Short mmCIF file of C-alpha atoms in Angstrom, two decimals:
data_model
loop_
_atom_site.label_atom_id
_atom_site.label_comp_id
_atom_site.label_asym_id
_atom_site.label_seq_id
_atom_site.Cartn_x
_atom_site.Cartn_y
_atom_site.Cartn_z
CA UNK Q 1 -0.99 7.53 -20.77
CA UNK Q 2 0.84 4.40 -22.31
CA UNK Q 3 3.42 4.08 -19.53
CA UNK Q 4 0.51 3.85 -16.66
CA UNK Q 5 -1.20 1.01 -18.61
CA UNK Q 6 2.04 -0.89 -19.21
CA UNK Q 7 3.95 -0.33 -15.87
CA UNK Q 8 0.47 -0.48 -14.28
CA UNK Q 9 -0.62 -3.75 -15.79
CA UNK Q 10 2.85 -5.18 -14.65
CA UNK Q 11 2.21 -3.98 -11.00
CA UNK Q 12 -0.76 -5.42 -11.13
CA UNK Q 13 0.30 -8.92 -12.67
CA UNK Q 14 3.24 -9.19 -9.70
CA UNK Q 15 0.53 -7.87 -7.49
CA UNK Q 16 -2.28 -11.00 -8.07
CA UNK Q 17 1.51 -12.85 -7.45
CA UNK Q 18 2.21 -11.80 -3.87
CA UNK Q 19 -1.65 -11.85 -2.52
CA UNK Q 20 -1.77 -16.10 -4.33
CA UNK Q 21 1.45 -15.71 -2.25
CA UNK Q 22 0.41 -13.80 0.62
CA UNK Q 23 -2.91 -16.26 0.63
CA UNK Q 24 -0.38 -18.77 1.15
CA UNK Q 25 1.49 -16.98 3.53
CA UNK Q 26 -1.76 -15.33 5.31
CA UNK Q 27 -4.60 -17.10 5.65
CA UNK Q 28 -2.95 -20.82 5.77
CA UNK Q 29 0.39 -20.39 7.58
CA UNK Q 30 0.50 -18.09 10.06
CA UNK Q 31 -2.54 -19.06 11.74
CA UNK Q 32 -1.67 -22.98 11.60
CA UNK Q 33 2.67 -22.22 12.47
CA UNK Q 34 2.51 -19.42 15.16
CA UNK Q 35 0.43 -18.67 17.87
CA UNK Q 36 -1.92 -15.93 17.37
CA UNK Q 37 0.12 -13.79 20.25
CA UNK Q 38 3.24 -14.54 17.83
CA UNK Q 39 1.90 -13.86 14.52
CA UNK Q 40 0.58 -10.92 16.58
CA UNK Q 41 3.90 -9.70 17.05
CA UNK Q 42 5.25 -9.63 13.92
CA UNK Q 43 2.66 -7.15 12.95
CA UNK Q 44 2.79 -4.98 15.52
CA UNK Q 45 6.56 -4.43 14.71
CA UNK Q 46 5.96 -3.80 11.53
CA UNK Q 47 3.17 -1.34 11.79
CA UNK Q 48 5.05 0.36 14.80
CA UNK Q 49 8.38 0.07 11.59
CA UNK Q 50 5.97 1.95 9.26
CA UNK Q 51 5.09 4.35 11.79
CA UNK Q 52 8.63 5.21 12.70
CA UNK Q 53 9.99 5.13 8.72
CA UNK Q 54 7.20 8.25 8.38
CA UNK Q 55 8.81 9.73 11.17
CA UNK Q 56 12.47 9.11 10.15
CA UNK Q 57 12.04 10.09 6.46
CA UNK Q 58 11.22 13.64 7.11
CA UNK Q 59 9.39 14.37 4.53
CA UNK Q 60 11.33 13.57 1.71
CA UNK Q 61 9.94 10.33 -0.35
CA UNK Q 62 7.33 13.11 -1.42
CA UNK Q 63 9.22 15.80 -1.81
CA UNK Q 64 11.41 12.78 -4.08
CA UNK Q 65 8.31 12.59 -6.91
CA UNK Q 66 7.55 16.16 -5.93
CA UNK Q 67 10.21 17.61 -7.72
CA UNK Q 68 12.13 15.19 -9.12
CA UNK Q 69 11.13 17.32 -12.33
CA UNK Q 70 13.07 19.96 -12.00
CA UNK Q 71 15.87 17.81 -11.50
CA UNK Q 72 15.19 15.60 -14.97
CA UNK Q 73 19.00 15.84 -16.78
CA UNK Q 74 20.94 12.26 -17.60
CA UNK Q 75 23.50 14.16 -18.68
CA UNK Q 76 23.96 15.83 -15.22
CA UNK Q 77 23.02 12.90 -13.20
CA UNK Q 78 20.16 14.20 -12.39
CA UNK Q 79 21.39 17.51 -10.21
CA UNK Q 80 22.77 14.53 -7.70
CA UNK Q 81 19.27 14.82 -6.36
CA UNK Q 82 19.52 11.23 -5.42
CA UNK Q 83 22.88 12.13 -2.47
CA UNK Q 84 19.54 14.77 -1.67
CA UNK Q 85 16.95 11.68 -0.91
CA UNK Q 86 18.89 9.54 0.91
CA UNK Q 87 21.26 11.88 2.98
CA UNK Q 88 17.24 13.75 4.73
CA UNK Q 89 16.07 10.14 5.67
CA UNK Q 90 19.51 9.24 6.88
CA UNK Q 91 19.44 11.89 9.92
CA UNK Q 92 15.93 11.28 10.28
CA UNK Q 93 16.37 7.43 11.24
CA UNK Q 94 20.25 8.82 13.34
CA UNK Q 95 16.81 10.84 15.07
CA UNK Q 96 14.60 8.45 15.00
CA UNK Q 97 17.11 5.75 17.32
CA UNK Q 98 17.39 8.58 19.57
CA UNK Q 99 13.65 9.20 19.89
CA UNK Q 100 12.95 5.26 20.62
CA UNK Q 101 15.58 5.34 23.25
CA UNK Q 102 14.90 8.77 25.31
CA UNK Q 103 11.10 7.33 25.24
CA UNK Q 104 11.56 3.64 25.53
CA UNK Q 105 9.63 4.19 29.44
CA UNK Q 106 6.43 5.57 27.89
CA UNK Q 107 6.38 3.46 24.81
CA UNK Q 108 6.57 -0.09 26.33
CA UNK Q 109 4.41 1.15 29.03
CA UNK Q 110 1.56 1.37 26.73
CA UNK Q 111 2.04 -2.23 25.89
CA UNK Q 112 3.28 -4.44 28.91
CA UNK Q 113 0.07 -5.55 30.27
CA UNK Q 114 -1.36 -6.61 26.65
CA UNK Q 115 1.54 -7.66 25.14
CA UNK Q 116 4.65 -8.16 27.04
CA UNK Q 117 6.14 -10.64 23.92
CA UNK Q 118 7.10 -7.51 22.40
CA UNK Q 119 8.83 -6.03 24.92
CA UNK Q 120 11.21 -8.81 24.23
CA UNK Q 121 11.69 -7.53 21.09
CA UNK Q 122 11.96 -3.85 20.93
CA UNK Q 123 14.33 -3.26 19.99
CA UNK Q 124 13.92 -4.92 16.64
CA UNK Q 125 12.30 -2.24 15.43
CA UNK Q 126 15.22 0.07 14.74
CA UNK Q 127 16.25 -2.27 12.01
CA UNK Q 128 12.67 -3.55 9.62
CA UNK Q 129 12.75 0.60 10.58
CA UNK Q 130 15.64 1.68 8.77
CA UNK Q 131 15.57 -1.25 6.38
CA UNK Q 132 11.72 -0.49 5.38
CA UNK Q 133 12.82 3.48 5.14
CA UNK Q 134 15.25 2.94 2.96
CA UNK Q 135 13.50 0.70 0.71
CA UNK Q 136 10.74 3.10 0.58
CA UNK Q 137 12.86 6.19 -0.62
CA UNK Q 138 14.62 4.55 -3.41
CA UNK Q 139 11.53 3.24 -4.13
CA UNK Q 140 9.90 5.99 -5.03
CA UNK Q 141 13.68 7.73 -6.43
CA UNK Q 142 13.01 4.57 -9.34
CA UNK Q 143 9.04 5.85 -9.50
CA UNK Q 144 10.36 9.21 -10.34
CA UNK Q 145 11.71 7.68 -12.92
CA UNK Q 146 9.79 5.16 -14.40
CA UNK Q 147 10.94 2.03 -12.82
CA UNK Q 148 7.96 0.36 -10.62
CA UNK Q 149 8.14 -3.09 -11.54
CA UNK Q 150 11.16 -4.18 -9.72
CA UNK Q 151 10.34 -2.71 -6.04
CA UNK Q 152 6.57 -4.13 -6.59
CA UNK Q 153 8.37 -7.08 -7.02
CA UNK Q 154 10.58 -7.59 -4.16
CA UNK Q 155 7.84 -6.28 -1.87
CA UNK Q 156 5.20 -8.20 -3.46
CA UNK Q 157 6.80 -11.01 -4.18
CA UNK Q 158 10.19 -11.94 -2.76
CA UNK Q 159 9.34 -11.03 0.40
CA UNK Q 160 6.17 -12.72 1.51
CA UNK Q 161 8.32 -16.49 -0.44
CA UNK Q 162 11.51 -15.48 2.17
CA UNK Q 163 8.63 -15.05 4.76
CA UNK Q 164 7.44 -18.04 3.87
CA UNK Q 165 10.59 -20.40 3.78
CA UNK Q 166 10.83 -18.99 7.76
CA UNK Q 167 7.44 -20.25 8.32
CA UNK Q 168 7.91 -23.31 6.85
CA UNK Q 169 12.22 -23.49 8.61
CA UNK Q 170 10.59 -22.64 11.55
CA UNK Q 171 7.17 -25.34 11.49
CA UNK Q 172 10.37 -27.77 10.98
CA UNK Q 173 11.61 -26.87 14.62
CA UNK Q 174 15.54 -26.17 12.75
CA UNK Q 175 14.54 -22.26 14.62
CA UNK Q 176 13.95 -21.04 17.69
CA UNK Q 177 11.07 -18.24 17.78
CA UNK Q 178 13.51 -15.91 18.22
CA UNK Q 179 16.03 -16.81 15.61
CA UNK Q 180 12.39 -16.72 13.57
CA UNK Q 181 12.20 -13.13 13.64
CA UNK Q 182 15.47 -11.70 13.75
CA UNK Q 183 14.96 -13.08 10.04
CA UNK Q 184 11.84 -12.39 9.25
CA UNK Q 185 13.81 -8.32 9.96
CA UNK Q 186 16.93 -9.51 7.99
CA UNK Q 187 14.32 -10.57 4.86
CA UNK Q 188 13.95 -6.04 4.49
CA UNK Q 189 17.46 -5.87 4.51
CA UNK Q 190 17.38 -8.03 1.98
CA UNK Q 191 15.15 -6.75 -0.70
CA UNK Q 192 16.24 -3.23 0.44
CA UNK Q 193 19.92 -4.65 -0.30
CA UNK Q 194 18.72 -5.26 -4.30
CA UNK Q 195 17.01 -2.61 -4.59
CA UNK Q 196 19.72 -0.40 -3.76
CA UNK Q 197 22.73 -2.02 -6.25
CA UNK Q 198 19.39 -2.40 -9.26
CA UNK Q 199 19.54 1.26 -8.89
CA UNK Q 200 22.75 1.99 -9.44
CA UNK Q 201 23.00 -0.57 -11.92
CA UNK Q 202 20.68 0.32 -14.48
CA UNK Q 203 20.01 4.17 -13.37
CA UNK Q 204 22.07 6.92 -14.87
CA UNK Q 205 22.73 8.62 -11.22
CA UNK Q 206 25.21 9.65 -8.20
CA UNK Q 207 26.12 9.37 -5.33
CA UNK Q 208 28.01 12.87 -5.02
CA UNK Q 209 26.23 16.27 -4.63
CA UNK Q 210 25.72 18.99 -6.89
CA UNK Q 211 25.19 22.52 -4.81
CA UNK Q 212 25.41 24.59 -7.03
CA UNK Q 213 22.59 23.24 -8.60
CA UNK Q 214 20.67 23.83 -5.94
CA UNK Q 215 19.45 28.55 -5.11
CA UNK Q 216 18.06 29.49 -2.06
CA UNK Q 217 14.67 29.64 -3.47
CA UNK Q 218 14.16 25.53 -5.29
CA UNK Q 219 15.75 25.09 -1.45
CA UNK Q 220 13.02 26.55 0.97
CA UNK Q 221 10.73 25.32 -2.25
CA UNK Q 222 11.32 21.40 -0.71
CA UNK Q 223 11.77 22.57 2.22
CA UNK Q 224 8.24 23.67 2.89
CA UNK Q 225 6.45 20.62 1.32
CA UNK Q 226 8.74 18.74 3.12
CA UNK Q 227 7.86 20.21 6.13
CA UNK Q 228 4.06 19.74 5.48
CA UNK Q 229 4.49 16.56 3.65
CA UNK Q 230 6.11 15.10 6.82
CA UNK Q 231 3.74 15.55 9.67
CA UNK Q 232 0.89 15.39 6.20
CA UNK Q 233 2.90 11.58 6.00
CA UNK Q 234 3.33 10.53 9.58
CA UNK Q 235 -0.93 11.74 9.54
CA UNK Q 236 -1.52 8.74 7.30
CA UNK Q 237 0.66 6.58 7.72
CA UNK Q 238 -0.35 7.05 11.68
CA UNK Q 239 -4.50 6.23 10.57
CA UNK Q 240 -2.83 3.58 8.53
CA UNK Q 241 -1.50 1.82 11.72
CA UNK Q 242 -4.09 3.12 14.81
CA UNK Q 243 -6.27 -0.33 14.38
CA UNK Q 244 -3.27 -2.40 15.55
CA UNK Q 245 -1.85 -0.67 18.04
CA UNK Q 246 -4.33 0.44 19.85
CA UNK Q 247 -5.59 -3.46 19.82
CA UNK Q 248 -2.67 -4.34 20.76
CA UNK Q 249 -2.71 -3.35 23.60
CA UNK Q 250 -6.41 -2.27 24.20
CA UNK Q 251 -7.41 -6.41 23.45
CA UNK Q 252 -4.04 -8.09 23.27
CA UNK Q 253 -1.64 -9.61 20.65
CA UNK Q 254 -4.39 -12.14 20.02
CA UNK Q 255 -6.94 -9.88 18.90
CA UNK Q 256 -4.09 -8.42 16.74
CA UNK Q 257 -2.95 -11.51 14.61
CA UNK Q 258 -6.65 -12.04 13.81
CA UNK Q 259 -7.59 -9.01 13.01
CA UNK Q 260 -4.67 -8.52 11.29
CA UNK Q 261 -5.25 -11.96 8.56
CA UNK Q 262 -9.37 -10.23 8.39
CA UNK Q 263 -7.72 -7.14 7.89
CA UNK Q 264 -5.56 -8.00 5.16
CA UNK Q 265 -8.46 -9.99 3.26
CA UNK Q 266 -10.34 -7.37 2.79
CA UNK Q 267 -6.94 -5.18 1.66
CA UNK Q 268 -6.71 -7.14 -1.05
CA UNK Q 269 -8.77 -5.75 -3.30
CA UNK Q 270 -7.12 -2.71 -3.38
CA UNK Q 271 -4.50 -3.83 -5.77
CA UNK Q 272 -4.80 -2.38 -8.70
CA UNK Q 273 -5.52 0.83 -7.11
CA UNK Q 274 -1.73 1.19 -5.20
CA UNK Q 275 -0.44 -0.34 -9.45
CA UNK Q 276 -1.61 2.75 -10.14
CA UNK Q 277 -0.60 5.11 -8.13
CA UNK Q 278 2.72 3.94 -7.86
CA UNK Q 279 3.64 5.11 -11.63
CA UNK Q 280 0.73 7.95 -12.13
CA UNK Q 281 1.96 10.03 -9.39
CA UNK Q 282 5.25 10.74 -10.51
CA UNK Q 283 3.58 11.38 -14.30
CA UNK Q 284 0.93 14.18 -12.96
CA UNK Q 285 4.48 16.30 -11.62
CA UNK Q 286 5.38 16.00 -14.16
CA UNK Q 287 2.02 16.96 -15.97
CA UNK Q 288 1.98 19.85 -13.19
CA UNK Q 289 4.61 21.32 -14.18
CA UNK Q 290 4.59 21.80 -17.33
CA UNK Q 291 0.55 23.14 -16.39
CA UNK Q 292 -1.37 20.11 -18.19
CA UNK Q 293 -4.74 19.83 -16.75
CA UNK Q 294 -6.02 18.62 -19.11
CA UNK Q 295 -3.83 15.29 -18.99
CA UNK Q 296 -4.81 14.98 -15.30
CA UNK Q 297 -8.17 15.32 -15.72
CA UNK Q 298 -8.27 12.50 -17.93
CA UNK Q 299 -4.98 10.27 -15.58
CA UNK Q 300 -8.16 11.44 -12.25
CA UNK Q 301 -11.47 9.56 -14.55
CA UNK Q 302 -9.66 7.20 -15.74
CA UNK Q 303 -8.64 5.87 -12.64
CA UNK Q 304 -11.08 5.26 -10.80
CA UNK Q 305 -13.03 3.70 -13.39
CA UNK Q 306 -10.39 1.22 -14.01
CA UNK Q 307 -10.06 0.52 -10.34
CA UNK Q 308 -13.46 0.44 -9.13
CA UNK Q 309 -14.07 -1.86 -12.57
CA UNK Q 310 -10.35 -4.00 -11.12
CA UNK Q 311 -11.64 -3.92 -7.27
CA UNK Q 312 -15.17 -4.98 -8.17
CA UNK Q 313 -14.32 -7.97 -9.62
CA UNK Q 314 -11.91 -8.46 -6.27
CA UNK Q 315 -14.42 -7.41 -3.74
CA UNK Q 316 -17.25 -9.54 -5.73
CA UNK Q 317 -14.96 -12.69 -5.06
CA UNK Q 318 -13.55 -12.62 -1.77
CA UNK Q 319 -17.40 -12.33 -0.27
CA UNK Q 320 -18.35 -15.27 -2.44
CA UNK Q 321 -15.74 -17.02 -1.62
CA UNK Q 322 -15.57 -15.24 2.30
CA UNK Q 323 -18.04 -18.88 3.73
CA UNK Q 324 -15.03 -20.86 2.64
CA UNK Q 325 -11.78 -18.16 3.40
CA UNK Q 326 -13.31 -18.49 7.30
CA UNK Q 327 -13.93 -22.41 7.38
CA UNK Q 328 -10.33 -22.70 6.27
CA UNK Q 329 -8.87 -20.81 9.19
CA UNK Q 330 -8.77 -22.02 12.53
CA UNK Q 331 -11.73 -21.90 14.38
CA UNK Q 332 -10.44 -18.36 16.95
CA UNK Q 333 -10.14 -16.46 13.32
CA UNK Q 334 -14.39 -16.76 13.44
CA UNK Q 335 -14.91 -13.25 13.70
CA UNK Q 336 -13.24 -11.66 10.91
CA UNK Q 337 -15.49 -11.86 8.28
CA UNK Q 338 -17.00 -8.82 9.28
CA UNK Q 339 -13.99 -7.21 9.28
CA UNK Q 340 -13.30 -8.75 5.84
CA UNK Q 341 -16.54 -6.54 4.86
CA UNK Q 342 -16.03 -3.75 6.29
CA UNK Q 343 -13.01 -3.56 5.55
CA UNK Q 344 -13.73 -4.61 1.52
CA UNK Q 345 -16.26 -1.78 1.53
CA UNK Q 346 -14.54 1.00 2.42
CA UNK Q 347 -12.00 0.23 0.11
CA UNK Q 348 -14.39 0.51 -2.71
CA UNK Q 349 -15.01 3.93 -1.80
CA UNK Q 350 -11.06 4.34 -1.48
CA UNK Q 351 -10.92 3.68 -5.40
CA UNK Q 352 -14.07 5.03 -6.60
CA UNK Q 353 -12.08 8.78 -5.35
CA UNK Q 354 -9.50 7.94 -7.48
CA UNK Q 355 -5.95 9.42 -6.78
CA UNK Q 356 -7.23 12.79 -5.25
CA UNK Q 357 -4.33 12.37 -3.10
CA UNK Q 358 -1.68 12.37 -5.44
CA UNK Q 359 -3.30 15.13 -7.41
CA UNK Q 360 -3.34 17.33 -4.19
CA UNK Q 361 0.65 16.29 -3.39
CA UNK Q 362 1.30 16.98 -5.91
CA UNK Q 363 0.12 20.35 -7.32
CA UNK Q 364 0.21 23.97 -4.89
CA UNK Q 365 -2.61 23.24 -2.19
CA UNK Q 366 -0.57 20.53 -1.22
CA UNK Q 367 -0.82 21.87 2.77
CA UNK Q 368 -4.14 20.78 2.71
CA UNK Q 369 -3.27 17.04 3.25
CA UNK Q 370 -1.80 18.00 5.93
CA UNK Q 371 -4.41 19.80 7.47
CA UNK Q 372 -7.45 17.20 6.63
CA UNK Q 373 -5.37 14.29 8.13
CA UNK Q 374 -4.74 15.85 11.88
CA UNK Q 375 -8.59 16.18 11.47
CA UNK Q 376 -8.29 12.25 10.86
CA UNK Q 377 -6.14 11.12 13.17
CA UNK Q 378 -8.35 13.22 15.90
CA UNK Q 379 -11.91 11.11 14.27
CA UNK Q 380 -9.19 7.95 14.69
CA UNK Q 381 -8.04 7.59 17.51
CA UNK Q 382 -11.05 8.26 19.30
CA UNK Q 383 -13.59 6.12 17.52
CA UNK Q 384 -10.71 2.98 18.03
CA UNK Q 385 -10.77 4.22 21.55
CA UNK Q 386 -14.53 4.38 21.79
CA UNK Q 387 -14.94 0.66 19.57
CA UNK Q 388 -12.41 -1.11 20.65
CA UNK Q 389 -13.23 -1.70 24.09
CA UNK Q 390 -17.21 -2.89 22.67
CA UNK Q 391 -16.28 -4.24 20.06
CA UNK Q 392 -13.42 -4.91 19.92
CA UNK Q 393 -12.14 -6.40 15.90
CA UNK Q 394 -15.10 -5.31 15.07
CA UNK Q 395 -14.71 -1.77 16.17
CA UNK Q 396 -11.30 -1.40 15.19
CA UNK Q 397 -12.50 -1.87 11.68
CA UNK Q 398 -15.00 0.47 12.14
CA UNK Q 399 -13.29 3.00 13.13
CA UNK Q 400 -10.56 2.49 10.05
CA UNK Q 401 -13.21 2.17 7.57
CA UNK Q 402 -14.71 5.42 8.72
CA UNK Q 403 -11.36 7.35 8.76
CA UNK Q 404 -10.56 6.27 5.46
CA UNK Q 405 -14.30 7.06 4.35
CA UNK Q 406 -14.32 10.95 5.63
CA UNK Q 407 -10.34 11.22 4.98
CA UNK Q 408 -11.65 10.69 0.48
CA UNK Q 409 -14.60 12.50 1.41
CA UNK Q 410 -12.84 15.43 2.22
CA UNK Q 411 -10.02 15.13 -0.40
CA UNK Q 412 -12.32 14.43 -3.67
CA UNK Q 413 -14.45 17.81 -2.17
CA UNK Q 414 -11.04 19.86 -2.56
CA UNK Q 415 -9.87 18.65 -5.96
CA UNK Q 416 -13.51 20.02 -7.00
CA UNK Q 417 -13.19 22.70 -5.40
CA UNK Q 418 -9.60 23.69 -6.59
CA UNK Q 419 -9.10 22.26 -10.05
CA UNK Q 420 -13.44 21.62 -10.83
CA UNK Q 421 -12.07 18.01 -10.75
CA UNK Q 422 -14.21 14.55 -9.83
CA UNK Q 423 -13.17 10.70 -11.34
CA UNK Q 424 -17.20 10.09 -11.81
CA UNK Q 425 -18.70 8.48 -14.67
CA UNK Q 426 -21.71 6.99 -14.96
CA UNK Q 427 -19.97 3.55 -16.61
CA UNK Q 428 -19.69 3.31 -12.67
CA UNK Q 429 -23.18 2.66 -12.27
CA UNK Q 430 -23.18 -0.48 -14.95
CA UNK Q 431 -20.18 -1.94 -12.98
CA UNK Q 432 -21.80 -1.85 -9.29
CA UNK Q 433 -25.03 -3.37 -10.99
CA UNK Q 434 -23.20 -6.62 -12.86
CA UNK Q 435 -21.03 -7.05 -9.93
CA UNK Q 436 -24.64 -6.60 -8.21
CA UNK Q 437 -25.77 -8.87 -10.74
CA UNK Q 438 -22.94 -11.52 -10.36
CA UNK Q 439 -22.34 -11.98 -6.61
CA UNK Q 440 -26.15 -13.10 -6.73
CA UNK Q 441 -24.59 -15.46 -9.39
CA UNK Q 442 -21.90 -17.24 -7.01
CA UNK Q 443 -24.54 -17.43 -3.87
CA UNK Q 444 -27.09 -19.41 -6.42
CA UNK Q 445 -24.13 -21.98 -6.76
CA UNK Q 446 -24.29 -24.73 -4.06
CA UNK Q 447 -20.95 -25.60 -1.93
CA UNK Q 448 -18.96 -28.71 -2.57
CA UNK Q 449 -17.99 -30.52 -0.06
CA UNK Q 450 -14.25 -29.31 -0.67
CA UNK Q 451 -13.18 -25.83 0.27
CA UNK Q 452 -10.61 -25.36 -1.87
CA UNK Q 453 -12.31 -26.72 -4.55
CA UNK Q 454 -15.43 -23.93 -4.51
CA UNK Q 455 -13.83 -21.02 -3.93
CA UNK Q 456 -12.02 -22.39 -7.40
CA UNK Q 457 -14.85 -22.51 -8.70
CA UNK Q 458 -17.15 -19.80 -7.23
CA UNK Q 459 -14.01 -17.34 -8.80
CA UNK Q 460 -14.47 -18.59 -12.22
CA UNK Q 461 -18.19 -17.84 -12.43
CA UNK Q 462 -17.40 -14.39 -10.71
CA UNK Q 463 -14.97 -13.60 -13.37
CA UNK Q 464 -16.84 -14.97 -16.10
CA UNK Q 465 -20.31 -13.21 -15.04
CA UNK Q 466 -17.97 -9.56 -14.28
CA UNK Q 467 -15.93 -9.96 -16.71
CA UNK Q 468 -17.02 -11.24 -20.20
CA UNK Q 469 -20.49 -7.91 -20.37
CA UNK Q 470 -18.01 -5.44 -19.58
CA UNK Q 471 -15.75 -6.70 -21.72
CA UNK Q 472 -19.06 -6.15 -24.74
CA UNK Q 473 -20.06 -3.55 -23.65
CA UNK Q 474 -17.47 -1.85 -24.06
CA UNK Q 475 -16.84 0.19 -20.55
CA UNK Q 476 -13.07 0.92 -20.33
CA UNK Q 477 -10.62 1.01 -22.39
CA UNK Q 478 -7.76 -0.26 -20.72
CA UNK Q 479 -10.32 -3.92 -19.73
CA UNK Q 480 -10.38 -4.24 -23.96
CA UNK Q 481 -7.19 -3.82 -24.50
CA UNK Q 482 -6.14 -5.83 -21.93
CA UNK Q 483 -8.38 -8.79 -23.39
CA UNK Q 484 -8.05 -8.61 -26.49
CA UNK Q 485 -3.98 -8.55 -25.73
CA UNK Q 486 -4.39 -11.71 -24.12
CA UNK Q 487 -6.88 -13.39 -27.30
CA UNK Q 488 -3.70 -11.93 -29.72
CA UNK Q 489 -1.46 -14.19 -27.58
CA UNK Q 490 -3.19 -17.11 -27.22
CA UNK Q 491 -4.04 -16.85 -31.59
CA UNK Q 492 0.39 -16.64 -31.45
CA UNK Q 493 0.09 -19.75 -29.23
CA UNK Q 494 -1.74 -22.20 -31.13
CA UNK Q 495 -1.63 -20.86 -35.16
CA UNK Q 496 2.73 -21.91 -33.37
CA UNK Q 497 2.04 -25.43 -32.07
CA UNK Q 498 -0.28 -25.69 -35.80
#
């Protein structure tokens, strides 16, 4: 649990920095520098690249985490597992390029009416997908080695800093929009290169394959897992991006840009979930290999509790400052407030259910992830198709939120039925109660004239009224350890000054 706590904290700090940068880039710079259509283009390119990435991975990303424990051996360079990790997505990427070429007329026809700008940048999907695909593959490999910090820093911080610089240069008139998009795509290639060099430099790995270590049984297990992981991953990534893609075709790039910003704000509360999942998944994979179910259940419960605790703080902070956030944005973005609330509540439910996805994917019951997500795709597409034409971006939010809730409910019950594990604790009710009180106190504060001062004031009030009672009640060992560590460092600094 020590490595999970330590790297979760490090990743969370990085993610907080990333969210702060993301706030500047997404809430302030994008809406005021790019038109909604131009910003919508960047979101659709990323969404299409993410879907393409899942297709090109051929299921290898989850396979790396699931099967690396069987290859782990520093003295033998982990039996050439890096070669397998890279050659499979390379084959998948070549097939992806062929597919984008063959089906280009059908794909572009889907967007031609309402998102014509995308047609001019269609082939940008390919280099963007390449960079994201191999960044995620290498990220999974270093995660299997219990190293998650640099990849988080690169994607959460470096990409946003580079994007901010690009937006400033474009705003100064030193770039055309076409050049901006080229450099926007190049950003992801830069972080891929840095991560690849870091992996070769710090890890005892080799690009030389070790075919002698492989046997027919192991190969068959890996292929079966990759197959189901491939289809399950496609379903998951479609669910994550279908709202953006369907909005761009049914409502247009303007609404897509507005929705993307609101969705970003509503998803900011998932920082801790992402941080915990990155490091807990390889630990759970090792625990399954050792049949250590007590450790798995312990991680399951503690991860859920800490996700609710951290997510609740961020959710209350966002809702308390929602009026200010909408006031900061241009007027055309005002319709995104309800999207923020809906997506935020759905993500809170996601965090309550803990790391059930990691448990299922690293167990022998991994096939369930595919079966459940097939049903999820059907429901998501139907809901978005029915709701977007009527309610626009709010309809897309309802469809996505419904998908999140249904999917996690299915996984929650499945883990309970198969492993007799569930993540709930009575302490969660106290967290919800404290969150409601904290939000109530924040709403009673008068609004200063300055929006930024108001956001700062409400953030401080929410943090104090939320964290202090939970700390006093010793709700979470991890929270108390973190606060105690901060206090000890503060005392050490004060003693040095004296």
